[in-house]
Every structure is written in structure tokens, then in C-alpha cells.
Amino acid sequence: MFWKIMSRPAIAKQFLESLFRRSIKSIEFSGGQSTHKEFANRPGVRFDVEFHGDGKIYDIEMQNSGSSSEKGILELTNRARYYHAMLTQSKYDRRRGYAALPDSYVIFICRFDPFGEGREVYRQEPCILGLERQLPAHEVTMYLCTRYKNNVGTTVSKDILGFLNYLETSRVPVGNTLVKSADFEVKRMRHSPEERRDYMSWQEVLYNVRMRERDLLAESLKQCGVSDELLKRAFALAAEKSAVEEEDDPNVPGSSGLGTLNLQ
């Protein structure tokens, strides 16, 4: 549901302009849940929402779970590195050279605090220490936190703050056009039979993919000598653990925000 809302060019444009505090002349949707896989021996990437605009590439991702532990930070920041590489590698033109590669922006909207500092927004970009002049940042990663602490100041706009709060509370602040536009689409989709069918079809696809992955894993374990009885017990325990985590996870409440929208 998140990518269906954010794939609206008008909403994405509003969101990016509010986040980066600059105008974007034009923006083009490159695909929702689009997959990049160039090499058979490397994992592909399924981007939530990918846009091209003004010679730049934007990827907007929703992260419902994670942690600020050393392992959690390494996982998230290395994932960002890989996403940047996958975003730009297909844009390389040998005739034009590396200088023609577009700037890439990877934006994670986290429903947890990824670095444990209580900030609303964390910005990561490469730099060369000791230079007097500021070099342009061609690779920027933004980590937005919906569960920021009060009074931890940044230069983030009120529109972005309202959007982050909306993901947690579903409240629409007065005068916030970004949240108002997003909320309008959420309500429209909740009452659209066509959108409901699309959503349920996508859920069914995800379920079938998981079942195929489970079958492949089971076959591999059998070849390693694992018995059918042990496999059955292991999968039952995994299903039970998943159900408990889902019940206890604060990321799965009845909220109707983009991050937790329930069409049932």
C-alpha cells in the first residue's frame, strides 16, 4: 500500500521537495516494487518506489523493523550502499563516461530509530576530509524516523514532520498539503473495490512466493539428511514465532497510516 500511495508523482514530488527544500521541475515514476537484477550470482533488489527527475534517481523505502544495534546499523547502511550501486550501474554509458552518472538518493522511512539518537532525519553522504571547498554529494542516503524524540531539532520541514507523525497516528495536521494528499489517496483506495482486489492479489502473490521459498529450503535440507519430521517441527515453530512477533510488534497496530494500512 505504501508504494501505491507514494507512486503518485504529485505526492512523491511534494514529499521530495519538502524533504530536500528545493523545487523539482519534473519527476517520472520508474516503477513500484521494481526489481533490479543484472547478474545471476548477485542478489536482486526490489525497490519500493523509484523515480527519475531533473537528472537524479530517487528510491523511497518503507522500513517497518530494525534496530540501532551495531549489527542493525551495519545491515541498514550496507543495504543503502548496495541500493545506490544497483540504482546507478544500469545508467552507465561508456560513451559518456562516469561523469554522466546521475546523482542517487536512497530514502528509508523507518518506523523505528535506526541510530538511537532520537532525530527525525539522519543524512549520510560521502565526503573528503580536509578540503576547503565543498564537493557536491552525488550519493545521498536519508533515514527518516517516525518515532523520533521531542526537542531533538533538525532542519526538517513541518510537512515532513507531519508526514512522519501521520504514519504513526493517522492524524492529518491542518494546512499540511502533503499529508492531506496522502490521506485522500488512502481513503480513496480503502473504498475502491478495484484497489482492494489489487491489494489482495498482491498479498496472494507474496504468500505463494514464500511457500515456494519454503519448499526449496525443505528440499535442500532433505538433501543434507534432515528428516521430514524435524522439518515439520521446525516449520511449525517458525510459523508460531512469526505469529507471536506479529501480534506483539508495534508496527502492526490497527492504525490506518501508510505504514500499517489494513484493507481487510
PDB file of C-alpha atoms in Angstrom, residues 3-256:
ATOM      1  CA  TRP A   3       4.262   2.132  -2.734  1.00  0.00           C
ATOM      2  CA  LYS A   4       0.820   2.508  -4.281  1.00  0.00           C
ATOM      3  CA  ILE A   5       0.419   5.852  -2.487  1.00  0.00           C
ATOM      4  CA  MET A   6       3.978   7.084  -2.955  1.00  0.00           C
ATOM      5  CA  SER A   7       3.997   6.087  -6.621  1.00  0.00           C
ATOM      6  CA  ARG A   8       1.677   9.035  -7.326  1.00  0.00           C
ATOM      7  CA  PRO A   9       4.081  11.510  -8.974  1.00  0.00           C
ATOM      8  CA  ALA A  10       2.320  14.518  -7.416  1.00  0.00           C
ATOM      9  CA  ILE A  11       2.658  13.089  -3.881  1.00  0.00           C
ATOM     10  CA  ALA A  12       6.243  11.946  -4.426  1.00  0.00           C
ATOM     11  CA  LYS A  13       7.161  15.356  -5.825  1.00  0.00           C
ATOM     12  CA  GLN A  14       5.647  17.095  -2.797  1.00  0.00           C
ATOM     13  CA  PHE A  15       7.449  14.717  -0.463  1.00  0.00           C
ATOM     14  CA  LEU A  16      10.867  15.139  -2.125  1.00  0.00           C
ATOM     15  CA  GLU A  17      10.568  18.919  -2.392  1.00  0.00           C
ATOM     16  CA  SER A  18       9.637  19.148   1.294  1.00  0.00           C
ATOM     17  CA  LEU A  19      12.476  16.839   2.294  1.00  0.00           C
ATOM     18  CA  PHE A  20      15.235  18.484   0.266  1.00  0.00           C
ATOM     19  CA  ARG A  21      13.793  22.012   0.355  1.00  0.00           C
ATOM     20  CA  ARG A  22      14.243  22.588  -3.363  1.00  0.00           C
ATOM     21  CA  SER A  23      11.946  22.551  -6.348  1.00  0.00           C
ATOM     22  CA  ILE A  24      11.842  19.636  -8.772  1.00  0.00           C
ATOM     23  CA  LYS A  25      10.872  20.567 -12.307  1.00  0.00           C
ATOM     24  CA  SER A  26       9.672  17.175 -13.396  1.00  0.00           C
ATOM     25  CA  ILE A  27       9.519  13.682 -11.997  1.00  0.00           C
ATOM     26  CA  GLU A  28       8.814  10.360 -13.672  1.00  0.00           C
ATOM     27  CA  PHE A  29       7.689   7.172 -11.966  1.00  0.00           C
ATOM     28  CA  SER A  30      10.053   4.314 -12.848  1.00  0.00           C
ATOM     29  CA  GLY A  31       8.058   1.547 -11.238  1.00  0.00           C
ATOM     30  CA  GLY A  32       6.613   0.320  -7.965  1.00  0.00           C
ATOM     31  CA  GLN A  33       8.173  -2.811  -6.456  1.00  0.00           C
ATOM     32  CA  SER A  34      10.548  -2.782  -9.439  1.00  0.00           C
ATOM     33  CA  THR A  35      13.302  -5.389  -9.417  1.00  0.00           C
ATOM     34  CA  HIS A  36      16.898  -4.771 -10.462  1.00  0.00           C
ATOM     35  CA  LYS A  37      18.970  -7.891 -11.082  1.00  0.00           C
ATOM     36  CA  GLU A  38      21.865  -7.675 -13.525  1.00  0.00           C
ATOM     37  CA  PHE A  39      23.990 -10.659 -12.520  1.00  0.00           C
ATOM     38  CA  ALA A  40      22.877 -14.213 -11.818  1.00  0.00           C
ATOM     39  CA  ASN A  41      25.243 -14.650  -8.860  1.00  0.00           C
ATOM     40  CA  ARG A  42      24.213 -11.449  -7.074  1.00  0.00           C
ATOM     41  CA  PRO A  43      21.033 -10.738  -5.123  1.00  0.00           C
ATOM     42  CA  GLY A  44      18.466  -8.614  -6.900  1.00  0.00           C
ATOM     43  CA  VAL A  45      16.889  -5.537  -5.349  1.00  0.00           C
ATOM     44  CA  ARG A  46      13.164  -4.880  -5.160  1.00  0.00           C
ATOM     45  CA  PHE A  47      12.731  -1.125  -4.815  1.00  0.00           C
ATOM     46  CA  ASP A  48       9.519   0.132  -3.198  1.00  0.00           C
ATOM     47  CA  VAL A  49       9.227   3.361  -5.201  1.00  0.00           C
ATOM     48  CA  GLU A  50      11.711   4.538  -7.829  1.00  0.00           C
ATOM     49  CA  PHE A  51      11.588   7.925  -9.545  1.00  0.00           C
ATOM     50  CA  HIS A  52      13.703   9.828 -12.043  1.00  0.00           C
ATOM     51  CA  GLY A  53      13.661  13.613 -12.075  1.00  0.00           C
ATOM     52  CA  ASP A  54      15.925  16.512 -13.030  1.00  0.00           C
ATOM     53  CA  GLY A  55      18.802  14.162 -13.840  1.00  0.00           C
ATOM     54  CA  LYS A  56      18.566  12.381 -10.470  1.00  0.00           C
ATOM     55  CA  ILE A  57      17.328   8.993  -9.266  1.00  0.00           C
ATOM     56  CA  TYR A  58      15.236   8.596  -6.109  1.00  0.00           C
ATOM     57  CA  ASP A  59      14.340   5.419  -4.259  1.00  0.00           C
ATOM     58  CA  ILE A  60      11.871   5.642  -1.354  1.00  0.00           C
ATOM     59  CA  GLU A  61      11.678   2.647   1.001  1.00  0.00           C
ATOM     60  CA  MET A  62       9.494   1.811   3.991  1.00  0.00           C
ATOM     61  CA  GLN A  63      11.321   0.024   6.834  1.00  0.00           C
ATOM     62  CA  ASN A  64       8.962  -1.393   9.451  1.00  0.00           C
ATOM     63  CA  SER A  65      11.561  -3.132  11.600  1.00  0.00           C
ATOM     64  CA  GLY A  66      15.194  -2.814  12.552  1.00  0.00           C
ATOM     65  CA  SER A  67      17.416  -1.777  15.430  1.00  0.00           C
ATOM     66  CA  SER A  68      20.131   0.676  16.407  1.00  0.00           C
ATOM     67  CA  SER A  69      22.476  -2.140  17.423  1.00  0.00           C
ATOM     68  CA  GLU A  70      25.852  -2.403  15.717  1.00  0.00           C
ATOM     69  CA  LYS A  71      24.570  -5.246  13.566  1.00  0.00           C
ATOM     70  CA  GLY A  72      21.330  -3.403  12.744  1.00  0.00           C
ATOM     71  CA  ILE A  73      23.183  -0.247  11.676  1.00  0.00           C
ATOM     72  CA  LEU A  74      25.631  -2.247   9.555  1.00  0.00           C
ATOM     73  CA  GLU A  75      22.778  -4.091   7.872  1.00  0.00           C
ATOM     74  CA  LEU A  76      20.873  -0.896   7.040  1.00  0.00           C
ATOM     75  CA  THR A  77      23.824   1.234   5.897  1.00  0.00           C
ATOM     76  CA  ASN A  78      25.283  -1.561   3.784  1.00  0.00           C
ATOM     77  CA  ARG A  79      21.868  -2.120   2.254  1.00  0.00           C
ATOM     78  CA  ALA A  80      21.862   1.573   1.319  1.00  0.00           C
ATOM     79  CA  ARG A  81      25.299   1.177  -0.323  1.00  0.00           C
ATOM     80  CA  TYR A  82      24.032  -1.745  -2.384  1.00  0.00           C
ATOM     81  CA  TYR A  83      20.885   0.112  -3.397  1.00  0.00           C
ATOM     82  CA  HIS A  84      22.923   3.078  -4.639  1.00  0.00           C
ATOM     83  CA  ALA A  85      25.069   0.727  -6.708  1.00  0.00           C
ATOM     84  CA  MET A  86      22.047  -1.001  -8.243  1.00  0.00           C
ATOM     85  CA  LEU A  87      20.331   2.311  -8.961  1.00  0.00           C
ATOM     86  CA  THR A  88      23.245   3.742 -10.927  1.00  0.00           C
ATOM     87  CA  GLN A  89      25.012   0.770 -12.501  1.00  0.00           C
ATOM     88  CA  SER A  90      22.385   0.363 -15.224  1.00  0.00           C
ATOM     89  CA  LYS A  91      22.726   4.064 -16.109  1.00  0.00           C
ATOM     90  CA  TYR A  92      26.410   3.880 -17.038  1.00  0.00           C
ATOM     91  CA  ASP A  93      27.112   4.783 -20.676  1.00  0.00           C
ATOM     92  CA  ARG A  94      30.676   4.037 -21.792  1.00  0.00           C
ATOM     93  CA  ARG A  95      30.493   6.737 -24.453  1.00  0.00           C
ATOM     94  CA  ARG A  96      29.616   9.415 -21.892  1.00  0.00           C
ATOM     95  CA  GLY A  97      31.821   8.163 -19.050  1.00  0.00           C
ATOM     96  CA  TYR A  98      31.398   8.210 -15.276  1.00  0.00           C
ATOM     97  CA  ALA A  99      30.849  11.962 -15.146  1.00  0.00           C
ATOM     98  CA  ALA A 100      27.407  11.448 -16.718  1.00  0.00           C
ATOM     99  CA  LEU A 101      26.125   9.124 -13.986  1.00  0.00           C
ATOM    100  CA  PRO A 102      23.045  10.604 -12.275  1.00  0.00           C
ATOM    101  CA  ASP A 103      23.001  11.533  -8.594  1.00  0.00           C
ATOM    102  CA  SER A 104      21.260   8.893  -6.498  1.00  0.00           C
ATOM    103  CA  TYR A 105      19.101   9.381  -3.410  1.00  0.00           C
ATOM    104  CA  VAL A 106      18.028   6.439  -1.256  1.00  0.00           C
ATOM    105  CA  ILE A 107      15.405   7.366   1.353  1.00  0.00           C
ATOM    106  CA  PHE A 108      14.457   4.971   4.150  1.00  0.00           C
ATOM    107  CA  ILE A 109      11.320   5.824   6.133  1.00  0.00           C
ATOM    108  CA  CYS A 110      11.926   3.905   9.356  1.00  0.00           C
ATOM    109  CA  ARG A 111       9.225   3.064  11.892  1.00  0.00           C
ATOM    110  CA  PHE A 112      11.989   2.790  14.492  1.00  0.00           C
ATOM    111  CA  ASP A 113      15.037   4.892  15.391  1.00  0.00           C
ATOM    112  CA  PRO A 114      17.854   3.467  13.205  1.00  0.00           C
ATOM    113  CA  PHE A 115      20.733   5.141  15.069  1.00  0.00           C
ATOM    114  CA  GLY A 116      19.255   5.658  18.541  1.00  0.00           C
ATOM    115  CA  GLU A 117      19.847   9.426  18.654  1.00  0.00           C
ATOM    116  CA  GLY A 118      16.197  10.471  18.642  1.00  0.00           C
ATOM    117  CA  ARG A 119      16.431  12.515  15.465  1.00  0.00           C
ATOM    118  CA  GLU A 120      13.688  12.945  12.904  1.00  0.00           C
ATOM    119  CA  VAL A 121      16.111  12.711   9.963  1.00  0.00           C
ATOM    120  CA  TYR A 122      19.620  11.346   9.545  1.00  0.00           C
ATOM    121  CA  ARG A 123      21.576  12.252   6.408  1.00  0.00           C
ATOM    122  CA  GLN A 124      24.538  10.266   5.104  1.00  0.00           C
ATOM    123  CA  GLU A 125      26.745  11.274   2.199  1.00  0.00           C
ATOM    124  CA  PRO A 126      30.366  10.714   1.175  1.00  0.00           C
ATOM    125  CA  CYS A 127      32.898  13.468   1.801  1.00  0.00           C
ATOM    126  CA  ILE A 128      36.637  14.106   1.551  1.00  0.00           C
ATOM    127  CA  LEU A 129      38.066  15.391   4.810  1.00  0.00           C
ATOM    128  CA  GLY A 130      40.328  18.431   4.848  1.00  0.00           C
ATOM    129  CA  LEU A 131      39.138  20.123   1.673  1.00  0.00           C
ATOM    130  CA  GLU A 132      38.384  23.825   1.811  1.00  0.00           C
ATOM    131  CA  ARG A 133      35.765  23.633  -0.918  1.00  0.00           C
ATOM    132  CA  GLN A 134      32.549  21.681  -0.631  1.00  0.00           C
ATOM    133  CA  LEU A 135      32.223  18.905  -3.195  1.00  0.00           C
ATOM    134  CA  PRO A 136      28.758  18.026  -4.493  1.00  0.00           C
ATOM    135  CA  ALA A 137      27.182  14.952  -2.914  1.00  0.00           C
ATOM    136  CA  HIS A 138      26.323  12.550  -5.730  1.00  0.00           C
ATOM    137  CA  GLU A 139      25.184   9.749  -3.409  1.00  0.00           C
ATOM    138  CA  VAL A 140      22.863  10.709  -0.544  1.00  0.00           C
ATOM    139  CA  THR A 141      21.068   8.443   1.908  1.00  0.00           C
ATOM    140  CA  MET A 142      18.301   9.792   4.131  1.00  0.00           C
ATOM    141  CA  TYR A 143      16.946   7.895   7.142  1.00  0.00           C
ATOM    142  CA  LEU A 144      13.619   9.326   8.334  1.00  0.00           C
ATOM    143  CA  CYS A 145      12.403   8.203  11.754  1.00  0.00           C
ATOM    144  CA  THR A 146       8.684   8.148  12.604  1.00  0.00           C
ATOM    145  CA  ARG A 147       9.467   7.532  16.285  1.00  0.00           C
ATOM    146  CA  TYR A 148      11.739  10.469  16.906  1.00  0.00           C
ATOM    147  CA  LYS A 149      12.003  12.092  20.337  1.00  0.00           C
ATOM    148  CA  ASN A 150      10.647  15.566  21.010  1.00  0.00           C
ATOM    149  CA  ASN A 151      13.008  18.529  21.119  1.00  0.00           C
ATOM    150  CA  VAL A 152      15.696  16.871  19.014  1.00  0.00           C
ATOM    151  CA  GLY A 153      15.992  19.629  16.438  1.00  0.00           C
ATOM    152  CA  THR A 154      16.824  19.346  12.767  1.00  0.00           C
ATOM    153  CA  THR A 155      16.064  21.489   9.761  1.00  0.00           C
ATOM    154  CA  VAL A 156      13.326  19.104   8.618  1.00  0.00           C
ATOM    155  CA  SER A 157      10.207  20.874   7.348  1.00  0.00           C
ATOM    156  CA  LYS A 158       6.844  20.850   9.108  1.00  0.00           C
ATOM    157  CA  ASP A 159       5.369  18.972   6.158  1.00  0.00           C
ATOM    158  CA  ILE A 160       7.827  16.097   6.639  1.00  0.00           C
ATOM    159  CA  LEU A 161       7.280  16.074  10.403  1.00  0.00           C
ATOM    160  CA  GLY A 162       3.540  15.924   9.828  1.00  0.00           C
ATOM    161  CA  PHE A 163       4.022  13.074   7.346  1.00  0.00           C
ATOM    162  CA  LEU A 164       6.127  11.072   9.819  1.00  0.00           C
ATOM    163  CA  ASN A 165       3.518  11.618  12.540  1.00  0.00           C
ATOM    164  CA  TYR A 166       0.760  10.584  10.139  1.00  0.00           C
ATOM    165  CA  LEU A 167       2.432   7.220   9.598  1.00  0.00           C
ATOM    166  CA  GLU A 168       2.180   6.599  13.335  1.00  0.00           C
ATOM    167  CA  THR A 169      -1.129   8.225  14.265  1.00  0.00           C
ATOM    168  CA  SER A 170      -3.142   8.754  11.027  1.00  0.00           C
ATOM    169  CA  ARG A 171      -3.730  12.350  12.141  1.00  0.00           C
ATOM    170  CA  VAL A 172      -3.857  14.983   9.387  1.00  0.00           C
ATOM    171  CA  PRO A 173      -2.374  18.326  10.514  1.00  0.00           C
ATOM    172  CA  VAL A 174      -4.227  21.456   9.446  1.00  0.00           C
ATOM    173  CA  GLY A 175      -2.558  23.100   6.473  1.00  0.00           C
ATOM    174  CA  ASN A 176      -0.246  20.190   5.656  1.00  0.00           C
ATOM    175  CA  THR A 177      -0.887  19.622   1.947  1.00  0.00           C
ATOM    176  CA  LEU A 178       1.481  16.641   1.731  1.00  0.00           C
ATOM    177  CA  VAL A 179      -0.326  14.667   4.424  1.00  0.00           C
ATOM    178  CA  LYS A 180      -3.716  15.789   3.136  1.00  0.00           C
ATOM    179  CA  SER A 181      -2.885  14.447  -0.346  1.00  0.00           C
ATOM    180  CA  ALA A 182      -1.617  11.148   1.051  1.00  0.00           C
ATOM    181  CA  ASP A 183      -4.635  10.720   3.332  1.00  0.00           C
ATOM    182  CA  PHE A 184      -7.004  11.427   0.446  1.00  0.00           C
ATOM    183  CA  GLU A 185      -5.406   8.587  -1.568  1.00  0.00           C
ATOM    184  CA  VAL A 186      -5.529   6.229   1.419  1.00  0.00           C
ATOM    185  CA  LYS A 187      -9.256   6.816   1.895  1.00  0.00           C
ATOM    186  CA  ARG A 188      -9.945   6.552  -1.820  1.00  0.00           C
ATOM    187  CA  MET A 189      -8.167   3.193  -2.018  1.00  0.00           C
ATOM    188  CA  ARG A 190      -9.885   1.822   1.071  1.00  0.00           C
ATOM    189  CA  HIS A 191     -13.252   2.366  -0.615  1.00  0.00           C
ATOM    190  CA  SER A 192     -12.222   1.255  -4.101  1.00  0.00           C
ATOM    191  CA  PRO A 193     -13.161  -2.361  -5.000  1.00  0.00           C
ATOM    192  CA  GLU A 194     -10.503  -2.358  -7.734  1.00  0.00           C
ATOM    193  CA  GLU A 195      -7.752  -1.284  -5.343  1.00  0.00           C
ATOM    194  CA  ARG A 196      -8.863  -3.868  -2.786  1.00  0.00           C
ATOM    195  CA  ARG A 197      -8.662  -6.600  -5.425  1.00  0.00           C
ATOM    196  CA  ASP A 198      -5.173  -5.443  -6.458  1.00  0.00           C
ATOM    197  CA  TYR A 199      -4.038  -5.407  -2.842  1.00  0.00           C
ATOM    198  CA  MET A 200      -5.388  -8.869  -2.063  1.00  0.00           C
ATOM    199  CA  SER A 201      -3.912 -10.231  -5.305  1.00  0.00           C
ATOM    200  CA  TRP A 202      -0.511  -8.870  -4.309  1.00  0.00           C
ATOM    201  CA  GLN A 203      -0.830 -10.460  -0.856  1.00  0.00           C
ATOM    202  CA  GLU A 204      -1.584 -13.773  -2.545  1.00  0.00           C
ATOM    203  CA  VAL A 205       1.485 -13.423  -4.777  1.00  0.00           C
ATOM    204  CA  LEU A 206       3.698 -12.769  -1.725  1.00  0.00           C
ATOM    205  CA  TYR A 207       2.224 -15.798   0.047  1.00  0.00           C
ATOM    206  CA  ASN A 208       2.922 -18.048  -2.958  1.00  0.00           C
ATOM    207  CA  VAL A 209       6.484 -16.759  -3.182  1.00  0.00           C
ATOM    208  CA  ARG A 210       7.064 -17.575   0.490  1.00  0.00           C
ATOM    209  CA  MET A 211       5.655 -21.070   0.010  1.00  0.00           C
ATOM    210  CA  ARG A 212       7.952 -21.713  -2.970  1.00  0.00           C
ATOM    211  CA  GLU A 213      10.934 -20.489  -0.959  1.00  0.00           C
ATOM    212  CA  ARG A 214       9.961 -22.781   1.921  1.00  0.00           C
ATOM    213  CA  ASP A 215       9.687 -25.764  -0.430  1.00  0.00           C
ATOM    214  CA  LEU A 216      13.124 -25.055  -1.930  1.00  0.00           C
ATOM    215  CA  LEU A 217      14.635 -24.760   1.549  1.00  0.00           C
ATOM    216  CA  ALA A 218      13.000 -28.024   2.628  1.00  0.00           C
ATOM    217  CA  GLU A 219      14.351 -29.827  -0.427  1.00  0.00           C
ATOM    218  CA  SER A 220      17.870 -28.559   0.249  1.00  0.00           C
ATOM    219  CA  LEU A 221      17.715 -29.629   3.899  1.00  0.00           C
ATOM    220  CA  LYS A 222      16.456 -33.080   2.938  1.00  0.00           C
ATOM    221  CA  GLN A 223      19.457 -33.498   0.670  1.00  0.00           C
ATOM    222  CA  CYS A 224      21.622 -32.696   3.709  1.00  0.00           C
ATOM    223  CA  GLY A 225      19.978 -35.521   5.668  1.00  0.00           C
ATOM    224  CA  VAL A 226      17.358 -33.612   7.661  1.00  0.00           C
ATOM    225  CA  SER A 227      14.314 -35.802   8.341  1.00  0.00           C
ATOM    226  CA  ASP A 228      10.743 -34.945   7.334  1.00  0.00           C
ATOM    227  CA  GLU A 229       9.659 -34.979  10.996  1.00  0.00           C
ATOM    228  CA  LEU A 230      12.359 -32.486  12.008  1.00  0.00           C
ATOM    229  CA  LEU A 231      11.470 -30.224   9.074  1.00  0.00           C
ATOM    230  CA  LYS A 232       7.797 -30.323  10.042  1.00  0.00           C
ATOM    231  CA  ARG A 233       8.601 -29.357  13.633  1.00  0.00           C
ATOM    232  CA  ALA A 234      10.972 -26.577  12.530  1.00  0.00           C
ATOM    233  CA  PHE A 235       8.442 -25.000  10.181  1.00  0.00           C
ATOM    234  CA  ALA A 236       5.704 -25.225  12.822  1.00  0.00           C
ATOM    235  CA  LEU A 237       7.930 -23.445  15.356  1.00  0.00           C
ATOM    236  CA  ALA A 238       8.851 -20.783  12.779  1.00  0.00           C
ATOM    237  CA  ALA A 239       5.171 -20.151  11.989  1.00  0.00           C
ATOM    238  CA  GLU A 240       4.323 -19.913  15.698  1.00  0.00           C
ATOM    239  CA  LYS A 241       7.198 -17.476  16.336  1.00  0.00           C
ATOM    240  CA  SER A 242       6.149 -15.336  13.362  1.00  0.00           C
ATOM    241  CA  ALA A 243       2.562 -15.137  14.620  1.00  0.00           C
ATOM    242  CA  VAL A 244       3.689 -14.078  18.115  1.00  0.00           C
ATOM    243  CA  GLU A 245       6.048 -11.404  16.737  1.00  0.00           C
ATOM    244  CA  GLU A 246       3.286 -10.055  14.522  1.00  0.00           C
ATOM    245  CA  GLU A 247       0.909  -9.858  17.483  1.00  0.00           C
ATOM    246  CA  ASP A 248       3.463  -8.089  19.706  1.00  0.00           C
ATOM    247  CA  ASP A 249       5.004  -5.894  17.031  1.00  0.00           C
ATOM    248  CA  PRO A 250       4.044  -2.204  17.472  1.00  0.00           C
ATOM    249  CA  ASN A 251       4.475  -1.886  13.718  1.00  0.00           C
ATOM    250  CA  VAL A 252       1.280  -3.896  13.161  1.00  0.00           C
ATOM    251  CA  PRO A 253      -1.443  -2.000  15.008  1.00  0.00           C
ATOM    252  CA  GLY A 254      -4.865  -1.092  13.723  1.00  0.00           C
ATOM    253  CA  SER A 255      -3.624   2.302  12.575  1.00  0.00           C
ATOM    254  CA  SER A 256      -4.676   3.294   9.086  1.00  0.00           C
TER     255      SER A 256
END
